[in-house]
C-alpha cells in the first residue's frame, strides 16, 4: 500500500516538507557573498550540487529572494565553503533570519579569511572553499537557481590523502527532513567500483 500526495491539492509548504524529507541527504552550500556596499553575508543552502564539469560549475537554489541571491546578482561573485560536522552549530546559526545588512560572520562569530580570486571572504575553518563567478541564474516559480563557475578551489592539506580529499577527514554535514541533519561516519561509507560493460560478462 502507498499513500498518494498530489502537489496540486496541497499547500506548497506541505509538499516542500515532503520533498525535503525524501530527497536526502542533501549537501550544503555555505555561501558567502558581499553586498554592493561591501557588507558580508553568510548563509547555508541545502539545494546544492555540481552542474557541469568542463567548465566546472556548481549550483545552489535560493528559495525566495534572500540576501545571498541579491548580493550575487549585484556583485556576480560568491564562495561556497564546505559544511563540515565540527562547524554544525555555526552553520545552523547562519541560517537565522537576521535583518538585511547584518554580517553573519560577525553576528555568529565565524572566522573569515581572504579569497584568492574573488572578493567575498572564505570561512577560515572550512576544509574546502570554492571561489565562484556567477555564470547565470534560472528563475523557477518562487526559487532561483544560481550557477557559478569555479575559479579556484582551496583545500586544507589536513583533509588530503595522496592529494585526494578524504571523506573521513572532511566529515560533511547534510540536510535531511524537518530540522534533521546528517553526518557521514567513516564506518557508514560503502565503496564499490563502477563496472565497465566490457567486464560485465566476466563478472
mmCIF file with all atom_site columns, N, CA and C in Angstrom, residues 141-184:
data_model
loop_
_atom_site.group_PDB
_atom_site.id
_atom_site.type_symbol
_atom_site.label_atom_id
_atom_site.label_alt_id
_atom_site.label_comp_id
_atom_site.label_asym_id
_atom_site.label_entity_id
_atom_site.label_seq_id
_atom_site.pdbx_PDB_ins_code
_atom_site.Cartn_x
_atom_site.Cartn_y
_atom_site.Cartn_z
_atom_site.occupancy
_atom_site.B_iso_or_equiv
_atom_site.pdbx_formal_charge
_atom_site.auth_seq_id
_atom_site.auth_comp_id
_atom_site.auth_asym_id
_atom_site.auth_atom_id
_atom_site.pdbx_PDB_model_num
ATOM 1   N N  . UNK A 1 141 ? 9.456  29.484 -10.565 1.00 0.00 ? 141 UNK A N  1
ATOM 2   C CA . UNK A 1 141 ? 8.454  29.744 -9.540  1.00 0.00 ? 141 UNK A CA 1
ATOM 3   C C  . UNK A 1 141 ? 8.995  30.700 -8.491  1.00 0.00 ? 141 UNK A C  1
ATOM 4   N N  . UNK A 1 142 ? 8.963  30.252 -7.225  1.00 0.00 ? 142 UNK A N  1
ATOM 5   C CA . UNK A 1 142 ? 9.414  31.129 -6.133  1.00 0.00 ? 142 UNK A CA 1
ATOM 6   C C  . UNK A 1 142 ? 10.896 30.979 -5.828  1.00 0.00 ? 142 UNK A C  1
ATOM 7   N N  . UNK A 1 143 ? 11.628 30.280 -6.699  1.00 0.00 ? 143 UNK A N  1
ATOM 8   C CA . UNK A 1 143 ? 13.037 29.993 -6.437  1.00 0.00 ? 143 UNK A CA 1
ATOM 9   C C  . UNK A 1 143 ? 13.915 30.417 -7.602  1.00 0.00 ? 143 UNK A C  1
ATOM 10  N N  . UNK A 1 144 ? 15.198 30.613 -7.298  1.00 0.00 ? 144 UNK A N  1
ATOM 11  C CA . UNK A 1 144 ? 16.174 30.964 -8.323  1.00 0.00 ? 144 UNK A CA 1
ATOM 12  C C  . UNK A 1 144 ? 17.381 30.042 -8.195  1.00 0.00 ? 144 UNK A C  1
ATOM 13  N N  . UNK A 1 145 ? 17.710 29.370 -9.285  1.00 0.00 ? 145 UNK A N  1
ATOM 14  C CA . UNK A 1 145 ? 18.893 28.519 -9.317  1.00 0.00 ? 145 UNK A CA 1
ATOM 15  C C  . UNK A 1 145 ? 20.075 29.379 -9.746  1.00 0.00 ? 145 UNK A C  1
ATOM 16  N N  . UNK A 1 146 ? 21.126 29.363 -8.945  1.00 0.00 ? 146 UNK A N  1
ATOM 17  C CA . UNK A 1 146 ? 22.321 30.159 -9.205  1.00 0.00 ? 146 UNK A CA 1
ATOM 18  C C  . UNK A 1 146 ? 23.433 29.237 -9.686  1.00 0.00 ? 146 UNK A C  1
ATOM 19  N N  . UNK A 1 147 ? 23.981 29.517 -10.852 1.00 0.00 ? 147 UNK A N  1
ATOM 20  C CA . UNK A 1 147 ? 25.085 28.732 -11.393 1.00 0.00 ? 147 UNK A CA 1
ATOM 21  C C  . UNK A 1 147 ? 26.366 29.553 -11.287 1.00 0.00 ? 147 UNK A C  1
ATOM 22  N N  . UNK A 1 148 ? 27.389 28.959 -10.692 1.00 0.00 ? 148 UNK A N  1
ATOM 23  C CA . UNK A 1 148 ? 28.653 29.669 -10.536 1.00 0.00 ? 148 UNK A CA 1
ATOM 24  C C  . UNK A 1 148 ? 29.818 28.883 -11.086 1.00 0.00 ? 148 UNK A C  1
ATOM 25  N N  . UNK A 1 149 ? 30.634 29.523 -11.926 1.00 0.00 ? 149 UNK A N  1
ATOM 26  C CA . UNK A 1 149 ? 31.843 28.879 -12.429 1.00 0.00 ? 149 UNK A CA 1
ATOM 27  C C  . UNK A 1 149 ? 32.917 28.924 -11.344 1.00 0.00 ? 149 UNK A C  1
ATOM 28  N N  . UNK A 1 150 ? 33.478 27.771 -11.048 1.00 0.00 ? 150 UNK A N  1
ATOM 29  C CA . UNK A 1 150 ? 34.500 27.681 -10.008 1.00 0.00 ? 150 UNK A CA 1
ATOM 30  C C  . UNK A 1 150 ? 35.823 28.195 -10.579 1.00 0.00 ? 150 UNK A C  1
ATOM 31  N N  . UNK A 1 151 ? 36.301 29.298 -10.025 1.00 0.00 ? 151 UNK A N  1
ATOM 32  C CA . UNK A 1 151 ? 37.562 29.888 -10.474 1.00 0.00 ? 151 UNK A CA 1
ATOM 33  C C  . UNK A 1 151 ? 38.755 29.346 -9.697  1.00 0.00 ? 151 UNK A C  1
ATOM 34  N N  . UNK A 1 152 ? 38.493 28.902 -8.472  1.00 0.00 ? 152 UNK A N  1
ATOM 35  C CA . UNK A 1 152 ? 39.592 28.446 -7.615  1.00 0.00 ? 152 UNK A CA 1
ATOM 36  C C  . UNK A 1 152 ? 39.027 27.557 -6.516  1.00 0.00 ? 152 UNK A C  1
ATOM 37  N N  . UNK A 1 153 ? 39.747 26.494 -6.196  1.00 0.00 ? 153 UNK A N  1
ATOM 38  C CA . UNK A 1 153 ? 39.389 25.616 -5.082  1.00 0.00 ? 153 UNK A CA 1
ATOM 39  C C  . UNK A 1 153 ? 40.542 25.619 -4.084  1.00 0.00 ? 153 UNK A C  1
ATOM 40  N N  . UNK A 1 154 ? 40.243 25.926 -2.844  1.00 0.00 ? 154 UNK A N  1
ATOM 41  C CA . UNK A 1 154 ? 41.248 25.929 -1.782  1.00 0.00 ? 154 UNK A CA 1
ATOM 42  C C  . UNK A 1 154 ? 40.919 24.800 -0.802  1.00 0.00 ? 154 UNK A C  1
ATOM 43  N N  . UNK A 1 155 ? 41.834 23.842 -0.652  1.00 0.00 ? 155 UNK A N  1
ATOM 44  C CA . UNK A 1 155 ? 41.594 22.656 0.173   1.00 0.00 ? 155 UNK A CA 1
ATOM 45  C C  . UNK A 1 155 ? 42.643 22.580 1.275   1.00 0.00 ? 155 UNK A C  1
ATOM 46  N N  . UNK A 1 156 ? 42.198 22.387 2.490   1.00 0.00 ? 156 UNK A N  1
ATOM 47  C CA . UNK A 1 156 ? 43.100 22.246 3.632   1.00 0.00 ? 156 UNK A CA 1
ATOM 48  C C  . UNK A 1 156 ? 43.924 20.962 3.464   1.00 0.00 ? 156 UNK A C  1
ATOM 49  N N  . UNK A 1 157 ? 45.238 21.088 3.577   1.00 0.00 ? 157 UNK A N  1
ATOM 50  C CA . UNK A 1 157 ? 46.109 19.918 3.425   1.00 0.00 ? 157 UNK A CA 1
ATOM 51  C C  . UNK A 1 157 ? 45.779 18.824 4.429   1.00 0.00 ? 157 UNK A C  1
ATOM 52  N N  . UNK A 1 158 ? 45.173 19.188 5.546   1.00 0.00 ? 158 UNK A N  1
ATOM 53  C CA . UNK A 1 158 ? 44.866 18.212 6.588   1.00 0.00 ? 158 UNK A CA 1
ATOM 54  C C  . UNK A 1 158 ? 43.808 17.201 6.161   1.00 0.00 ? 158 UNK A C  1
ATOM 55  N N  . UNK A 1 159 ? 43.021 17.505 5.108   1.00 0.00 ? 159 UNK A N  1
ATOM 56  C CA . UNK A 1 159 ? 41.984 16.567 4.672   1.00 0.00 ? 159 UNK A CA 1
ATOM 57  C C  . UNK A 1 159 ? 42.382 15.819 3.405   1.00 0.00 ? 159 UNK A C  1
ATOM 58  N N  . UNK A 1 160 ? 43.631 16.017 2.938   1.00 0.00 ? 160 UNK A N  1
ATOM 59  C CA . UNK A 1 160 ? 44.096 15.350 1.733   1.00 0.00 ? 160 UNK A CA 1
ATOM 60  C C  . UNK A 1 160 ? 44.883 14.087 2.077   1.00 0.00 ? 160 UNK A C  1
ATOM 61  N N  . UNK A 1 161 ? 44.572 13.025 1.359   1.00 0.00 ? 161 UNK A N  1
ATOM 62  C CA . UNK A 1 161 ? 45.335 11.781 1.446   1.00 0.00 ? 161 UNK A CA 1
ATOM 63  C C  . UNK A 1 161 ? 45.769 11.437 0.027   1.00 0.00 ? 161 UNK A C  1
ATOM 64  N N  . UNK A 1 162 ? 47.084 11.449 -0.211  1.00 0.00 ? 162 UNK A N  1
ATOM 65  C CA . UNK A 1 162 ? 47.626 11.239 -1.559  1.00 0.00 ? 162 UNK A CA 1
ATOM 66  C C  . UNK A 1 162 ? 47.027 12.231 -2.556  1.00 0.00 ? 162 UNK A C  1
ATOM 67  N N  . UNK A 1 163 ? 46.832 13.468 -2.089  1.00 0.00 ? 163 UNK A N  1
ATOM 68  C CA . UNK A 1 163 ? 46.328 14.521 -2.962  1.00 0.00 ? 163 UNK A CA 1
ATOM 69  C C  . UNK A 1 163 ? 44.830 14.510 -3.189  1.00 0.00 ? 163 UNK A C  1
ATOM 70  N N  . UNK A 1 164 ? 44.105 13.612 -2.517  1.00 0.00 ? 164 UNK A N  1
ATOM 71  C CA . UNK A 1 164 ? 42.658 13.480 -2.727  1.00 0.00 ? 164 UNK A CA 1
ATOM 72  C C  . UNK A 1 164 ? 41.921 13.767 -1.420  1.00 0.00 ? 164 UNK A C  1
ATOM 73  N N  . UNK A 1 165 ? 40.861 14.574 -1.446  1.00 0.00 ? 165 UNK A N  1
ATOM 74  C CA . UNK A 1 165 ? 40.090 14.823 -0.228  1.00 0.00 ? 165 UNK A CA 1
ATOM 75  C C  . UNK A 1 165 ? 39.509 13.523 0.329   1.00 0.00 ? 165 UNK A C  1
ATOM 76  N N  . UNK A 1 166 ? 39.751 13.271 1.610   1.00 0.00 ? 166 UNK A N  1
ATOM 77  C CA . UNK A 1 166 ? 39.336 12.030 2.257   1.00 0.00 ? 166 UNK A CA 1
ATOM 78  C C  . UNK A 1 166 ? 38.036 12.263 3.025   1.00 0.00 ? 166 UNK A C  1
ATOM 79  N N  . UNK A 1 167 ? 37.028 11.442 2.743   1.00 0.00 ? 167 UNK A N  1
ATOM 80  C CA . UNK A 1 167 ? 35.699 11.657 3.307   1.00 0.00 ? 167 UNK A CA 1
ATOM 81  C C  . UNK A 1 167 ? 35.710 11.617 4.827   1.00 0.00 ? 167 UNK A C  1
ATOM 82  N N  . UNK A 1 168 ? 36.527 10.742 5.406   1.00 0.00 ? 168 UNK A N  1
ATOM 83  C CA . UNK A 1 168 ? 36.577 10.637 6.854   1.00 0.00 ? 168 UNK A CA 1
ATOM 84  C C  . UNK A 1 168 ? 37.189 11.857 7.520   1.00 0.00 ? 168 UNK A C  1
ATOM 85  N N  . UNK A 1 169 ? 37.989 12.604 6.772   1.00 0.00 ? 169 UNK A N  1
ATOM 86  C CA . UNK A 1 169 ? 38.604 13.823 7.296   1.00 0.00 ? 169 UNK A CA 1
ATOM 87  C C  . UNK A 1 169 ? 37.743 15.054 7.001   1.00 0.00 ? 169 UNK A C  1
ATOM 88  N N  . UNK A 1 170 ? 37.022 15.014 5.888   1.00 0.00 ? 170 UNK A N  1
ATOM 89  C CA . UNK A 1 170 ? 36.126 16.118 5.544   1.00 0.00 ? 170 UNK A CA 1
ATOM 90  C C  . UNK A 1 170 ? 34.936 16.202 6.508   1.00 0.00 ? 170 UNK A C  1
ATOM 91  N N  . UNK A 1 171 ? 34.384 15.053 6.864   1.00 0.00 ? 171 UNK A N  1
ATOM 92  C CA . UNK A 1 171 ? 33.242 14.964 7.776   1.00 0.00 ? 171 UNK A CA 1
ATOM 93  C C  . UNK A 1 171 ? 32.092 15.877 7.337   1.00 0.00 ? 171 UNK A C  1
ATOM 94  N N  . UNK A 1 172 ? 31.532 15.628 6.140   1.00 0.00 ? 172 UNK A N  1
ATOM 95  C CA . UNK A 1 172 ? 30.492 16.513 5.623   1.00 0.00 ? 172 UNK A CA 1
ATOM 96  C C  . UNK A 1 172 ? 29.182 16.415 6.393   1.00 0.00 ? 172 UNK A C  1
ATOM 97  N N  . UNK A 1 173 ? 28.530 17.549 6.534   1.00 0.00 ? 173 UNK A N  1
ATOM 98  C CA . UNK A 1 173 ? 27.170 17.605 7.045   1.00 0.00 ? 173 UNK A CA 1
ATOM 99  C C  . UNK A 1 173 ? 26.204 17.545 5.869   1.00 0.00 ? 173 UNK A C  1
ATOM 100 N N  . UNK A 1 174 ? 25.006 17.056 6.122   1.00 0.00 ? 174 UNK A N  1
ATOM 101 C CA . UNK A 1 174 ? 23.970 17.089 5.094   1.00 0.00 ? 174 UNK A CA 1
ATOM 102 C C  . UNK A 1 174 ? 22.647 17.448 5.761   1.00 0.00 ? 174 UNK A C  1
ATOM 103 N N  . UNK A 1 175 ? 21.717 17.932 4.939   1.00 0.00 ? 175 UNK A N  1
ATOM 104 C CA . UNK A 1 175 ? 20.374 18.245 5.436   1.00 0.00 ? 175 UNK A CA 1
ATOM 105 C C  . UNK A 1 175 ? 19.436 17.115 5.107   1.00 0.00 ? 175 UNK A C  1
ATOM 106 N N  . UNK A 1 176 ? 18.566 16.826 6.057   1.00 0.00 ? 176 UNK A N  1
ATOM 107 C CA . UNK A 1 176 ? 17.539 15.804 5.890   1.00 0.00 ? 176 UNK A CA 1
ATOM 108 C C  . UNK A 1 176 ? 16.182 16.507 5.967   1.00 0.00 ? 176 UNK A C  1
ATOM 109 N N  . UNK A 1 177 ? 15.166 15.839 6.456   1.00 0.00 ? 177 UNK A N  1
ATOM 110 C CA . UNK A 1 177 ? 13.862 16.465 6.581   1.00 0.00 ? 177 UNK A CA 1
ATOM 111 C C  . UNK A 1 177 ? 13.732 17.252 7.873   1.00 0.00 ? 177 UNK A C  1
ATOM 112 N N  . UNK A 1 178 ? 12.686 18.059 7.968   1.00 0.00 ? 178 UNK A N  1
ATOM 113 C CA . UNK A 1 178 ? 12.388 18.862 9.148   1.00 0.00 ? 178 UNK A CA 1
ATOM 114 C C  . UNK A 1 178 ? 13.638 19.583 9.638   1.00 0.00 ? 178 UNK A C  1
ATOM 115 N N  . UNK A 1 179 ? 13.960 19.418 10.927  1.00 0.00 ? 179 UNK A N  1
ATOM 116 C CA . UNK A 1 179 ? 15.161 20.041 11.487  1.00 0.00 ? 179 UNK A CA 1
ATOM 117 C C  . UNK A 1 179 ? 16.292 19.031 11.622  1.00 0.00 ? 179 UNK A C  1
ATOM 118 N N  . UNK A 1 180 ? 16.273 17.989 10.809  1.00 0.00 ? 180 UNK A N  1
ATOM 119 C CA . UNK A 1 180 ? 17.243 16.909 10.918  1.00 0.00 ? 180 UNK A CA 1
ATOM 120 C C  . UNK A 1 180 ? 18.463 17.174 10.041  1.00 0.00 ? 180 UNK A C  1
ATOM 121 N N  . UNK A 1 181 ? 19.607 16.798 10.572  1.00 0.00 ? 181 UNK A N  1
ATOM 122 C CA . UNK A 1 181 ? 20.872 16.908 9.861   1.00 0.00 ? 181 UNK A CA 1
ATOM 123 C C  . UNK A 1 181 ? 21.536 15.538 9.846   1.00 0.00 ? 181 UNK A C  1
ATOM 124 N N  . UNK A 1 182 ? 22.351 15.273 8.834   1.00 0.00 ? 182 UNK A N  1
ATOM 125 C CA . UNK A 1 182 ? 23.055 14.002 8.751   1.00 0.00 ? 182 UNK A CA 1
ATOM 126 C C  . UNK A 1 182 ? 24.555 14.208 8.755   1.00 0.00 ? 182 UNK A C  1
ATOM 127 N N  . UNK A 1 183 ? 25.275 13.191 9.207   1.00 0.00 ? 183 UNK A N  1
ATOM 128 C CA . UNK A 1 183 ? 26.732 13.203 9.149   1.00 0.00 ? 183 UNK A CA 1
ATOM 129 C C  . UNK A 1 183 ? 27.192 11.914 8.501   1.00 0.00 ? 183 UNK A C  1
ATOM 130 N N  . UNK A 1 184 ? 28.432 11.901 8.032   1.00 0.00 ? 184 UNK A N  1
ATOM 131 C CA . UNK A 1 184 ? 28.975 10.736 7.343   1.00 0.00 ? 184 UNK A CA 1
ATOM 132 C C  . UNK A 1 184 ? 30.074 10.126 8.189   1.00 0.00 ? 184 UNK A C  1
#
